[in-house]
Coordinates of C-alpha atoms in Angstrom, one line a residue:
X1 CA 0.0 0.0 0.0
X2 CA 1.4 3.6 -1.2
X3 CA 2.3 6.4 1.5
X4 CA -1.0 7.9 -0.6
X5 CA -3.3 5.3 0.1
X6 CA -2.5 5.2 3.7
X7 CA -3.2 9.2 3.7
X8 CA -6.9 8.8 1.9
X9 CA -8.2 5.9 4.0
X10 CA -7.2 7.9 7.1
X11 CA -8.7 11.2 5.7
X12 CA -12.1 9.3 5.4
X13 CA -12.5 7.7 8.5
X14 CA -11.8 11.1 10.0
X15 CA -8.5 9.5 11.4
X16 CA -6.2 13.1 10.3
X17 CA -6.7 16.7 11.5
X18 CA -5.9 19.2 8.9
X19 CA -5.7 21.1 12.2
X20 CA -2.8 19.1 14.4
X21 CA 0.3 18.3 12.3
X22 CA 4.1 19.4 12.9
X23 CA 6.6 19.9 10.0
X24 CA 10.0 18.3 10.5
X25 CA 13.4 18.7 8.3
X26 CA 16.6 17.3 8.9
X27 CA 20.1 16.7 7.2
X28 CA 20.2 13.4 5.7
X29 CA 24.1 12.2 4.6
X30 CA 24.5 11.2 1.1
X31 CA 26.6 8.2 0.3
X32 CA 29.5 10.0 -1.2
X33 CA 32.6 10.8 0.4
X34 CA 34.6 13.8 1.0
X35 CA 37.1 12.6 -1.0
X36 CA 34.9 12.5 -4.0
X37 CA 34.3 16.6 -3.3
X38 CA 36.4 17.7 -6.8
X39 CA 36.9 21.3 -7.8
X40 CA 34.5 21.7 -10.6
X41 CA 37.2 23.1 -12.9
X42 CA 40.0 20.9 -11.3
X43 CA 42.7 20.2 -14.1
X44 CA 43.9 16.7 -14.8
X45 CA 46.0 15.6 -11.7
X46 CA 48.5 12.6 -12.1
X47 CA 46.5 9.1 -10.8
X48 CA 46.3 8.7 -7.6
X49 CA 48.6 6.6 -5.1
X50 CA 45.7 4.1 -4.4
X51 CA 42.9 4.4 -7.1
X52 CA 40.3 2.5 -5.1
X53 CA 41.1 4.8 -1.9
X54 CA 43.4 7.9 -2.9
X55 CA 45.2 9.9 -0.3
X56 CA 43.8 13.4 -0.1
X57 CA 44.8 16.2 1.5
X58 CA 42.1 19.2 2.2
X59 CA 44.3 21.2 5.1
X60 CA 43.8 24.3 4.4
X61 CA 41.6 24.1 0.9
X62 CA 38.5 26.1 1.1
X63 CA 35.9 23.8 -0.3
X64 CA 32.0 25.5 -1.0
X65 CA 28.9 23.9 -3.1
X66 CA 29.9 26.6 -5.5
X67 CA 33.5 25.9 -6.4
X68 CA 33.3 22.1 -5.8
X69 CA 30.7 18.9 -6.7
X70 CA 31.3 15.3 -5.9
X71 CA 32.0 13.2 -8.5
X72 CA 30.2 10.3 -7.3
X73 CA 26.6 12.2 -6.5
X74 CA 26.6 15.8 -7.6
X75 CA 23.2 16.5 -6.7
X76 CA 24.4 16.1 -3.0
X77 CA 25.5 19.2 -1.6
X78 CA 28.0 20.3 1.2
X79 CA 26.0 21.1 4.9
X80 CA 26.2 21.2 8.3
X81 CA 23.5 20.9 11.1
X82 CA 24.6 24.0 13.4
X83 CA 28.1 25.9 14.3
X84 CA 30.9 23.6 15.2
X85 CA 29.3 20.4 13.6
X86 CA 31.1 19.2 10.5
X87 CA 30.4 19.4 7.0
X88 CA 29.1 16.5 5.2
X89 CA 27.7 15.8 1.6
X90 CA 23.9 15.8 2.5
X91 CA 20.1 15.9 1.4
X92 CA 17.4 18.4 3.2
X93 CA 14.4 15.6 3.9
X94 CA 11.1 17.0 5.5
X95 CA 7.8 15.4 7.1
X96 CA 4.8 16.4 7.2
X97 CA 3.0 14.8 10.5
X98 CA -0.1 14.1 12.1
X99 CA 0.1 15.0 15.7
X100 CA -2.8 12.8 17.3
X101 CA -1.5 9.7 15.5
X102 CA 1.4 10.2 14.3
X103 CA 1.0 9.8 10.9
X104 CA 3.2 10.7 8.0
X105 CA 0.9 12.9 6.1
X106 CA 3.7 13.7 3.3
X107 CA 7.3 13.7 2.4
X108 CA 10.0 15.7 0.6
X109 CA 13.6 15.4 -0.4
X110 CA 15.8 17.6 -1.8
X111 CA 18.9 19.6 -2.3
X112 CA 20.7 20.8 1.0
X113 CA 20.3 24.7 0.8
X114 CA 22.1 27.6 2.1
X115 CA 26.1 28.2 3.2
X116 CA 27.9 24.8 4.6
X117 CA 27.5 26.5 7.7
X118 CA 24.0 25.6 8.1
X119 CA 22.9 29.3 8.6
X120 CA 21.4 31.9 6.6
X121 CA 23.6 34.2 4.6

């Protein structure tokens, strides 16, 4: 049975308030690694030491969604949840709940917005 389904049937037995409900977003991690974080214009490098697991040295490389993509799952961008958490290659995934039952009423996935930092520019 579909997320959808679930919704409707609960709708009509009167089981859903359009009235109680809480939105909720959080970071989700993408399944790309840091290492795969490539300048977008990077220049052809020599091969790596270790092709299956390169060595890679960011100290002291600023890295930002603009100047940089991973090569292994561009769509996934570089965030943080708060100050003095670490940056990781993430989705933004939000639910739509119902408060008296808890029922997932809808969800969304997408791109992880805004600065690396997490807060608003």
């Amino acid at each position: 049975m579909f997320l959808n389904e679930v919704v409707e049937q609960a709708k009509a037995k009167g089981w859903a308030s359009n009235e109680h409900f809480t939105v909720d977003g959080t970071l989700l991690e993408a399944w790309a690694s840091l290492k795969s974080f490539q300048a977008k214009d990077r220049k052809d490098s020599p091969p790596p030491d270790d092709p299956g697991n390169p060595t890679v040295d960011f100290h002291g490389e600023k890295r930002s969604n603009q100047t940089h993509e991973s090569t292994t799952d561009p769509d996934a961008r570089l965030a943080r949840k708060g100050n003095g958490k670490e940056a990781k290659l993430s989705y933004t995934g939000n639910l739509l709940t119902e408060n008296r039952n808890g029922l997932i009423l809808k969800t969304e996935l997408m791109e992880a917005q805004g600065p690396p930092n997490g807060m608003p520019h």
